[in-house]
PDB file of C-alpha atoms in Angstrom:
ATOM      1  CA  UNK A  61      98.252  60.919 169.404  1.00  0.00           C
ATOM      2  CA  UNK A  62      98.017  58.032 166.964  1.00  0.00           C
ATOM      3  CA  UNK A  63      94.517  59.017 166.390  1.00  0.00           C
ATOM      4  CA  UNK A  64      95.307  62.553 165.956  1.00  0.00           C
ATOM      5  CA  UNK A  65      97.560  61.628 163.046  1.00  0.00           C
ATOM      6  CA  UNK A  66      95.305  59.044 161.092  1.00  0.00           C
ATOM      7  CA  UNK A  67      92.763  62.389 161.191  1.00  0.00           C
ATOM      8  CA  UNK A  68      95.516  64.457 159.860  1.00  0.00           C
ATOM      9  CA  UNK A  69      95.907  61.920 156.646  1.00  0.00           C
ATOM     10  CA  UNK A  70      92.108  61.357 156.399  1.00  0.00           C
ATOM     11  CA  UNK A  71      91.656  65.012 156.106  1.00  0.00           C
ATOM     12  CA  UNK A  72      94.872  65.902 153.779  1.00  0.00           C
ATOM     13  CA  UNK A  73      93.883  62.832 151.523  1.00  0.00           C
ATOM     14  CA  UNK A  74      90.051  64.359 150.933  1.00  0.00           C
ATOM     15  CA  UNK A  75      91.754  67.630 150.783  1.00  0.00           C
ATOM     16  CA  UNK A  76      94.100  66.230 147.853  1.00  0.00           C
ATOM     17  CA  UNK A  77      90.811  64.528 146.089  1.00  0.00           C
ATOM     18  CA  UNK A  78      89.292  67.732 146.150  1.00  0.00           C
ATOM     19  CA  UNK A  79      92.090  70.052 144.550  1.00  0.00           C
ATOM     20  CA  UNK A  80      92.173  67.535 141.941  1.00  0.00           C
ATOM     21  CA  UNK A  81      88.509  67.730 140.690  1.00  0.00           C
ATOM     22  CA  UNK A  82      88.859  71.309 140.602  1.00  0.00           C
ATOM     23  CA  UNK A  83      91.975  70.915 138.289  1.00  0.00           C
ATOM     24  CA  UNK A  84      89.923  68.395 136.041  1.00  0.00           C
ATOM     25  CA  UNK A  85      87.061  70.423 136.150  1.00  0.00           C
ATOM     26  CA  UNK A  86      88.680  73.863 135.033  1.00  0.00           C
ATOM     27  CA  UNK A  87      90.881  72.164 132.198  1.00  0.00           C
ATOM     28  CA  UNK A  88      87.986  70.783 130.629  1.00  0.00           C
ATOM     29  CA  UNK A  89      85.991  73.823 130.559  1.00  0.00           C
ATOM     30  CA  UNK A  90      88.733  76.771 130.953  1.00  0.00           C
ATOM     31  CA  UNK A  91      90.432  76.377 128.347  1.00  0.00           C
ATOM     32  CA  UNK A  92      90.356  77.708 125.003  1.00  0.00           C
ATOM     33  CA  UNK A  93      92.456  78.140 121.197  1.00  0.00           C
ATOM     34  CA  UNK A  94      95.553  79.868 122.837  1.00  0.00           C
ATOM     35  CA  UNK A  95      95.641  77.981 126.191  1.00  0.00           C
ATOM     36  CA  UNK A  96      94.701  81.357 127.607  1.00  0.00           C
ATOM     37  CA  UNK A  97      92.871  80.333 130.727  1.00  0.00           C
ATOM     38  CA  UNK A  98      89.499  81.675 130.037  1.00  0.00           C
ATOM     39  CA  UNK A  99      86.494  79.819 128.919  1.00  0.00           C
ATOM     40  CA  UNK A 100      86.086  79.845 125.003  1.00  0.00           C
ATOM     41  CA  UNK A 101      83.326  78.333 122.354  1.00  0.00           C
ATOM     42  CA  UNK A 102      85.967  76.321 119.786  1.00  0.00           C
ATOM     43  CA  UNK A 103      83.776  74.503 117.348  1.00  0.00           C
ATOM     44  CA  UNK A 104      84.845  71.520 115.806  1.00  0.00           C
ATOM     45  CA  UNK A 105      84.115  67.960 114.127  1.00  0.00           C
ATOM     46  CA  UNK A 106      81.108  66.784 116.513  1.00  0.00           C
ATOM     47  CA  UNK A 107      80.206  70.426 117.880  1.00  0.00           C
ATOM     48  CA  UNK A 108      76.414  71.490 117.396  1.00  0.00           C
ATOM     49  CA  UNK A 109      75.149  74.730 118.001  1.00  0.00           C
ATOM     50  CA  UNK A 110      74.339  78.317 117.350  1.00  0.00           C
ATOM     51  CA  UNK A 111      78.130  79.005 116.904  1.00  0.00           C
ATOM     52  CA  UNK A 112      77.722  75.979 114.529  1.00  0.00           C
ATOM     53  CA  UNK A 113      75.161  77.466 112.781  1.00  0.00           C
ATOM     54  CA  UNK A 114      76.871  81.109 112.274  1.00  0.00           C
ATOM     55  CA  UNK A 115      79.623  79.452 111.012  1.00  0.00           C
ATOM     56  CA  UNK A 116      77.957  77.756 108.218  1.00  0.00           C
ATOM     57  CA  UNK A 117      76.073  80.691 107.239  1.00  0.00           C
ATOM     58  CA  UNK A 118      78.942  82.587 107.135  1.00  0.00           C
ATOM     59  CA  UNK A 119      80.711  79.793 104.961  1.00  0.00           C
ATOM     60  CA  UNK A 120      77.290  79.737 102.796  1.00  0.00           C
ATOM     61  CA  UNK A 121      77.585  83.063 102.094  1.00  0.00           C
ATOM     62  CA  UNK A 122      81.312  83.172 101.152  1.00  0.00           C
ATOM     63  CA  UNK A 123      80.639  80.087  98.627  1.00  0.00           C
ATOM     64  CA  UNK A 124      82.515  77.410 100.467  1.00  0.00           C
ATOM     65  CA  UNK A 125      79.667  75.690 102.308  1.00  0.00           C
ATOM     66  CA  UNK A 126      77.116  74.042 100.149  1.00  0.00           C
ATOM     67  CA  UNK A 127      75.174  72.006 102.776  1.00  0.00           C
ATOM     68  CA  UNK A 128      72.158  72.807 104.854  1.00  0.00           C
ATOM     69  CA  UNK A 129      72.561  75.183 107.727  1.00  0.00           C
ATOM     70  CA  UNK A 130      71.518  72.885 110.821  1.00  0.00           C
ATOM     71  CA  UNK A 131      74.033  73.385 113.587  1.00  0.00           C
ATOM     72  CA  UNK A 132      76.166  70.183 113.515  1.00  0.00           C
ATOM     73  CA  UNK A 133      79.571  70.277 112.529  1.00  0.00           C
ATOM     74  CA  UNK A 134      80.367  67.284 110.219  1.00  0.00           C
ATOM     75  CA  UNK A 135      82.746  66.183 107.835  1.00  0.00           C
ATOM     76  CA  UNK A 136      80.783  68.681 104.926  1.00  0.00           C
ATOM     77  CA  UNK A 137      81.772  71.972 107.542  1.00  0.00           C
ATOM     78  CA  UNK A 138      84.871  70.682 108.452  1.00  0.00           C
ATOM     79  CA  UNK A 139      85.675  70.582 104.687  1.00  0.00           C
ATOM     80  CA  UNK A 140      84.589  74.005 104.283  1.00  0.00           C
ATOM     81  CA  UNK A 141      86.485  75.571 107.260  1.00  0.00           C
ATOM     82  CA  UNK A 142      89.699  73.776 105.698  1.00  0.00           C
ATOM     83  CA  UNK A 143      89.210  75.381 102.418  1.00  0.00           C
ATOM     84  CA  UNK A 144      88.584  79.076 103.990  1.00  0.00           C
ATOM     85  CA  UNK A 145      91.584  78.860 105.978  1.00  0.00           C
ATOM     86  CA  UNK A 146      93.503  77.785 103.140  1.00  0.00           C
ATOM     87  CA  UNK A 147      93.090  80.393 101.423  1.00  0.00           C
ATOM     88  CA  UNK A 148      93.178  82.789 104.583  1.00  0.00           C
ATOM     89  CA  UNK A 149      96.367  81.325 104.735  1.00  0.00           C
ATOM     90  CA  UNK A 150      96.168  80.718 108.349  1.00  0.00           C
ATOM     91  CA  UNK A 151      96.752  76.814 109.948  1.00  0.00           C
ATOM     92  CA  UNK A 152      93.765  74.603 107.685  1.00  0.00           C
ATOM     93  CA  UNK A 153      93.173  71.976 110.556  1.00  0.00           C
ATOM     94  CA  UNK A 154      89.906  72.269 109.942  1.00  0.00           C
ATOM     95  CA  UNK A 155      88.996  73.596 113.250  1.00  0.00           C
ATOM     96  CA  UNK A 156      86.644  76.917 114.325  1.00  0.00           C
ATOM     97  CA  UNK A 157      88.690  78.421 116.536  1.00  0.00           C
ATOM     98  CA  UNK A 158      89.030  82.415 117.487  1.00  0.00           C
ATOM     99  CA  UNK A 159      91.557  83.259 114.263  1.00  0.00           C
ATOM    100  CA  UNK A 160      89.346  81.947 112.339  1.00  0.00           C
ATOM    101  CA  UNK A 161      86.045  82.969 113.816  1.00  0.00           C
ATOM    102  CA  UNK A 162      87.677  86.334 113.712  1.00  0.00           C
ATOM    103  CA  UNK A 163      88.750  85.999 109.598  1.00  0.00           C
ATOM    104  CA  UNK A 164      85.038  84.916 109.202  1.00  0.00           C
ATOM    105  CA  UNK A 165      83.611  88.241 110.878  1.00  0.00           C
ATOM    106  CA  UNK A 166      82.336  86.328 113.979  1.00  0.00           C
ATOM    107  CA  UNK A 167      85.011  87.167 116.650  1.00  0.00           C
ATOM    108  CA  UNK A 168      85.747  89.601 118.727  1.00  0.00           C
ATOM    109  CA  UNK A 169      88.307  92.164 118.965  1.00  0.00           C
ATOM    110  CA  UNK A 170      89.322  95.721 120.397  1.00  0.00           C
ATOM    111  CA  UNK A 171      87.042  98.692 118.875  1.00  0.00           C
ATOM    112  CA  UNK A 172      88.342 101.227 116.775  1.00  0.00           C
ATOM    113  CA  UNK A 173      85.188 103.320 117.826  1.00  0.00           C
ATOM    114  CA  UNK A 174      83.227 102.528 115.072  1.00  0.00           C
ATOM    115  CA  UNK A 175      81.514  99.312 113.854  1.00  0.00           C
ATOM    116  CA  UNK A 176      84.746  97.717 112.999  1.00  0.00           C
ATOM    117  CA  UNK A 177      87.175  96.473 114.895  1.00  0.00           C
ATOM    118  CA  UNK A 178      91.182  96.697 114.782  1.00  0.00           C
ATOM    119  CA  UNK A 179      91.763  93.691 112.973  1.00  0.00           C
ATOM    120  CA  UNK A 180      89.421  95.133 110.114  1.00  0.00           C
ATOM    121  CA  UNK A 181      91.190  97.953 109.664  1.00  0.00           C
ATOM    122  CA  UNK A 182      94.680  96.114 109.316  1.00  0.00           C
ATOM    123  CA  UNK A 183      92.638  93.712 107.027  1.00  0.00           C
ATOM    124  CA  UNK A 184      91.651  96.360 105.121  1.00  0.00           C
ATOM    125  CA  UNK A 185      94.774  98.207 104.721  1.00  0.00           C
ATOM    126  CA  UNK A 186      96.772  94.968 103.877  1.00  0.00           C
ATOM    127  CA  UNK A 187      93.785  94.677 100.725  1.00  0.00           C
ATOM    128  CA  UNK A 188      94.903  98.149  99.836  1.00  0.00           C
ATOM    129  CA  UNK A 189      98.678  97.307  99.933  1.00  0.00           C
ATOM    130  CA  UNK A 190      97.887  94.152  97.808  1.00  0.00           C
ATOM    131  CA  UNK A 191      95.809  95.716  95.387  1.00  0.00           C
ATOM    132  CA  UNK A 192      96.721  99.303  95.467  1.00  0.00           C
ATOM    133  CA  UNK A 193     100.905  99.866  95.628  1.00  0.00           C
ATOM    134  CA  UNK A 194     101.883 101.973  93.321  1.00  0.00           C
ATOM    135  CA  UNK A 195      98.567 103.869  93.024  1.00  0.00           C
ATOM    136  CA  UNK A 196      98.166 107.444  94.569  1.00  0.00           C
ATOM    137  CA  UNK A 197      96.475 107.834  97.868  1.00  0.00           C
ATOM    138  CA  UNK A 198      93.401 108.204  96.366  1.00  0.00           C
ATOM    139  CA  UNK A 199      93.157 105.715  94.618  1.00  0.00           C
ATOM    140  CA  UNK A 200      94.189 103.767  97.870  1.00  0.00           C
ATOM    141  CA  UNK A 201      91.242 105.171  99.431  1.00  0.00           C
ATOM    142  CA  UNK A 202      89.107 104.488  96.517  1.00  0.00           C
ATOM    143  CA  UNK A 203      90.168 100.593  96.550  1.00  0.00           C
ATOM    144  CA  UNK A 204      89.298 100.195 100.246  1.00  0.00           C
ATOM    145  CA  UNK A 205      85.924 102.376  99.530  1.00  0.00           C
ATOM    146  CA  UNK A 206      84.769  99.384  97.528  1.00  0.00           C
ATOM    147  CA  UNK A 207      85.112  96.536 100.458  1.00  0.00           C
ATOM    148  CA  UNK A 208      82.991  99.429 102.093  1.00  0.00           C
ATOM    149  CA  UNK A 209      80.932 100.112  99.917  1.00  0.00           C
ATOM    150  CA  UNK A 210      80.553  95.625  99.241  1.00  0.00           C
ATOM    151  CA  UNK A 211      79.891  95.337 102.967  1.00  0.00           C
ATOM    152  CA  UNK A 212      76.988  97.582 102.857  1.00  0.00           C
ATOM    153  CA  UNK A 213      75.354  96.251  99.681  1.00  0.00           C
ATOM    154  CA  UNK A 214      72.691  93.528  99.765  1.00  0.00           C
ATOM    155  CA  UNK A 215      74.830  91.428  97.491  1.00  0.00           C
ATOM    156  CA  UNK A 216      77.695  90.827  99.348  1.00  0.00           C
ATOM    157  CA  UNK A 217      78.754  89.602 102.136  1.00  0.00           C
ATOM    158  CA  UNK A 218      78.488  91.903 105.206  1.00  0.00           C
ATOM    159  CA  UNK A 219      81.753  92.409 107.190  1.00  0.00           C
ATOM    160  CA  UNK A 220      85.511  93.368 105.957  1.00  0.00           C
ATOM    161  CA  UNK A 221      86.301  89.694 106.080  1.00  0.00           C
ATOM    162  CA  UNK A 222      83.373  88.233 104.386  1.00  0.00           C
ATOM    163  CA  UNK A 223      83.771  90.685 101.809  1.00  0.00           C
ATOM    164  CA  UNK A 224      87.731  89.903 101.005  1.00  0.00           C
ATOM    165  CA  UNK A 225      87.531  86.624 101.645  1.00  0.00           C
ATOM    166  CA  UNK A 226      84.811  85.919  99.200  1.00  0.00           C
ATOM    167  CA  UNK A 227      85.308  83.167  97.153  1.00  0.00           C
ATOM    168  CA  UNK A 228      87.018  84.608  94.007  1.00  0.00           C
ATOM    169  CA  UNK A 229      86.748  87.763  94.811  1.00  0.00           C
ATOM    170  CA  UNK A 230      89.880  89.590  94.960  1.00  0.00           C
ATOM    171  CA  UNK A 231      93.236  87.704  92.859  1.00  0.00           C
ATOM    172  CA  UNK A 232      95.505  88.953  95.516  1.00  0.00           C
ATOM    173  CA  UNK A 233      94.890  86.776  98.475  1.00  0.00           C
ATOM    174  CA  UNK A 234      95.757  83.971  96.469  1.00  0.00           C
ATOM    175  CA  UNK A 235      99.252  85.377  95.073  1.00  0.00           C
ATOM    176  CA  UNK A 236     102.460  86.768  96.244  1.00  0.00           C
ATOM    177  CA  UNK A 237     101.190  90.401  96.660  1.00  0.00           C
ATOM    178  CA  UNK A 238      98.997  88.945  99.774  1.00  0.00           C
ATOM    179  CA  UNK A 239     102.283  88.546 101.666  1.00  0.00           C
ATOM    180  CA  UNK A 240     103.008  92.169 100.993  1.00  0.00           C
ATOM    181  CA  UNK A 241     102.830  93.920 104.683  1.00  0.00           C
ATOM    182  CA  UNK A 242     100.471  96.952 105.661  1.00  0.00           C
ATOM    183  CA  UNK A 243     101.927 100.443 105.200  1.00  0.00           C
ATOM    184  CA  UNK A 244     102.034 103.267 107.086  1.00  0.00           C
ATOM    185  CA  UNK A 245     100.204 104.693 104.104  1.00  0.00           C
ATOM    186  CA  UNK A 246      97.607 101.656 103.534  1.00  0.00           C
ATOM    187  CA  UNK A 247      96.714 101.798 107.304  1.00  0.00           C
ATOM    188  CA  UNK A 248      95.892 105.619 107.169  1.00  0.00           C
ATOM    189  CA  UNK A 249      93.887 105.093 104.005  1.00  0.00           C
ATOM    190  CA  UNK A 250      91.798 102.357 105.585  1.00  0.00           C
ATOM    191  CA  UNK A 251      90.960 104.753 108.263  1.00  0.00           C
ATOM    192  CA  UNK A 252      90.027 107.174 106.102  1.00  0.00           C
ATOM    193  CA  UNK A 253      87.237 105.135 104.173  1.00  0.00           C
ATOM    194  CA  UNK A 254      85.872 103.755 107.608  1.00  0.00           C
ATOM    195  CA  UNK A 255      85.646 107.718 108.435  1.00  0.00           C
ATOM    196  CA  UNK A 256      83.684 108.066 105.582  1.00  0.00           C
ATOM    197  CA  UNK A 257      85.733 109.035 102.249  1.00  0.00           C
ATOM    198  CA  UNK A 258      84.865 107.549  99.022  1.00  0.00           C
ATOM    199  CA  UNK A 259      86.690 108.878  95.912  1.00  0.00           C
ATOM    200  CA  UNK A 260      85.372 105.744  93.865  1.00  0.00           C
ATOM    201  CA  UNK A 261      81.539 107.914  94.145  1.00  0.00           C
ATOM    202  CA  UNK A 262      79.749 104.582  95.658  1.00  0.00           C
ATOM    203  CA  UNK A 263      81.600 101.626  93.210  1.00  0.00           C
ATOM    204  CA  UNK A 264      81.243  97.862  94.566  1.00  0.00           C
ATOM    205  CA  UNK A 265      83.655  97.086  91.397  1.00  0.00           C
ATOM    206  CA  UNK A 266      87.300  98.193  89.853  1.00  0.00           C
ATOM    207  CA  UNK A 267      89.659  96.617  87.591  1.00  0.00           C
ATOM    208  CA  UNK A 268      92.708  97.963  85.387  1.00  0.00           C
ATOM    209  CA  UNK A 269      91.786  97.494  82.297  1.00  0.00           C
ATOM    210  CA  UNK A 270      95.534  96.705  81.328  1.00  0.00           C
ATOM    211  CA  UNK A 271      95.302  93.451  83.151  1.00  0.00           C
ATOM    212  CA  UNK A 272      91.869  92.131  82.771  1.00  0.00           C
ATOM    213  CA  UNK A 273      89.837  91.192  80.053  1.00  0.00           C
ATOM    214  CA  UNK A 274      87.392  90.158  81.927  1.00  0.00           C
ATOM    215  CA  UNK A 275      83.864  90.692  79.886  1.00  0.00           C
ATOM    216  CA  UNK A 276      81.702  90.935  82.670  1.00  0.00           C
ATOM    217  CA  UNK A 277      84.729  93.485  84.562  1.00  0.00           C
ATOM    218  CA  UNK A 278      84.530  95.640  80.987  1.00  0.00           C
ATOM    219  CA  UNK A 279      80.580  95.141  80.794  1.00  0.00           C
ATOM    220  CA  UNK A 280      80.013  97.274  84.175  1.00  0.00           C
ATOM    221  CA  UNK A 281      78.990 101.106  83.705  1.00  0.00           C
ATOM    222  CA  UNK A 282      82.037 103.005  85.114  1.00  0.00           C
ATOM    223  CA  UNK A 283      81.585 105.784  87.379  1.00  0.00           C
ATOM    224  CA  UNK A 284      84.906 107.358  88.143  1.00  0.00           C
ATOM    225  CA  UNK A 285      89.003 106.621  86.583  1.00  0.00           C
ATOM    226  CA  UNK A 286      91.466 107.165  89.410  1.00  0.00           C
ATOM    227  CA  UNK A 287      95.301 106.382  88.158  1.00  0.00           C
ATOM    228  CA  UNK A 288      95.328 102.706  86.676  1.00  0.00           C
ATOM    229  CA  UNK A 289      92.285 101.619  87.755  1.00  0.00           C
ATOM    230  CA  UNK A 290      88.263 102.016  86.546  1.00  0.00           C
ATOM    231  CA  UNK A 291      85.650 102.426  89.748  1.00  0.00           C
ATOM    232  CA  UNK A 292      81.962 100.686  88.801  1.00  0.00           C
ATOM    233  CA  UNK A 293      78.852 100.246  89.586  1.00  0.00           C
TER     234      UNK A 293
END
């Protein structure tokens, strides 16, 4: 009997030990930004990698990384993925994690059945709220037509978020008007440009020539006028 029992507490005690490697295993490689259970690539100070390397290329491209594209992650990205997410206006703690792999183009998300995603679309239409209230439909459409149109050309970068996040490149996500919420209205005419509609014939540039004088803005041939603002090439 006594012998019975001291095999009962061998076996529950290497039972025990082996239930809590498994625990220490999984919570060092299963979990990820949201605590969601599920294995994840976060990059961060000390990470090296391809991730790494997307990441600064992305960054690079966007005008907030000036160092060499090698894979590591030190103190130079780090700096650089602060300064994006500052002015994404998401947490700046410096770390690559899925929101911000997903504001840089690089995460994933549900299809709209297209190229882009849903959080492009909503990305898109909140540009168009910012930039566009007060404009007809049109020119809503027009306004997102030019992120399009940006995303496609060989001079910018190439996603929805590379292109509105671009250093410097549109006012509004830097101002009050970026807090202004997607419409009804702004959401439909996102949609509409990723179907294909482009009132603004093909322009990459617009400005309203009431509240820029901006020489290089005023210097650009324009191709079409739609309410308040000019459409250029």
């Amino acid at each position: 009997m006594i012998k019975n029992r001291n095999f009962i507490k061998v076996f529950s005690f290497i039972t025990a030990g082996i239930l809590l490697i498994s625990c220490i295993a999984y919570s060092t490689t299963g979990s990820n930004e949201n605590g969601a259970g599920s294995i994840s690539t976060l990059s961060k100070l000390g990470s090296r990698g391809d991730e790494v390397r997307q990441i600064q290329k992305k960054l690079k491209e966007l005008g907030y990384y000036k160092g060499t594209v090698d894979g590591i992650y030190g103190t130079a990205t780090k700096k650089a993925v602060t300064a994006f997410q500052k002015n994404c206006g998401i947490t700046a703690d410096g770390i690559a994690g899925a929101k911000t792999l997903r504001f840089l183009g690089l995460g994933s998300s549900s299809s709209t059945g297209s190229s882009y995603t849903n959080s492009d679309v909503r990305l898109l239409a909140k540009l168009i709220a910012a930039e566009a209230r007060g404009e007809s439909y049109k020119g809503q459409v027009a306004v997102g037509a030019v992120v399009l149109n940006r995303v496609a050309h060989a001079s910018f970068p190439d996603s929805i978020s590379g292109v509105i996040y671009q250093k410097g490149a549109f006012s509004c996500v830097n101002d009050s008007n970026w807090s202004v919420a997607p419409t009804t209205e702004s959401l439909k005419a996102a949609q509409d440009c990723i179907n294909g509609w482009d009132p603004s014939g093909g322009a990459i540039y617009y400005y309203n020539p009431a509240k820029t004088s901006n020489a290089f803005m005023h210097s650009r041939p324009v191709i079409t006028v739609i309410g308040r603002h000019r459409f250029c090439s």
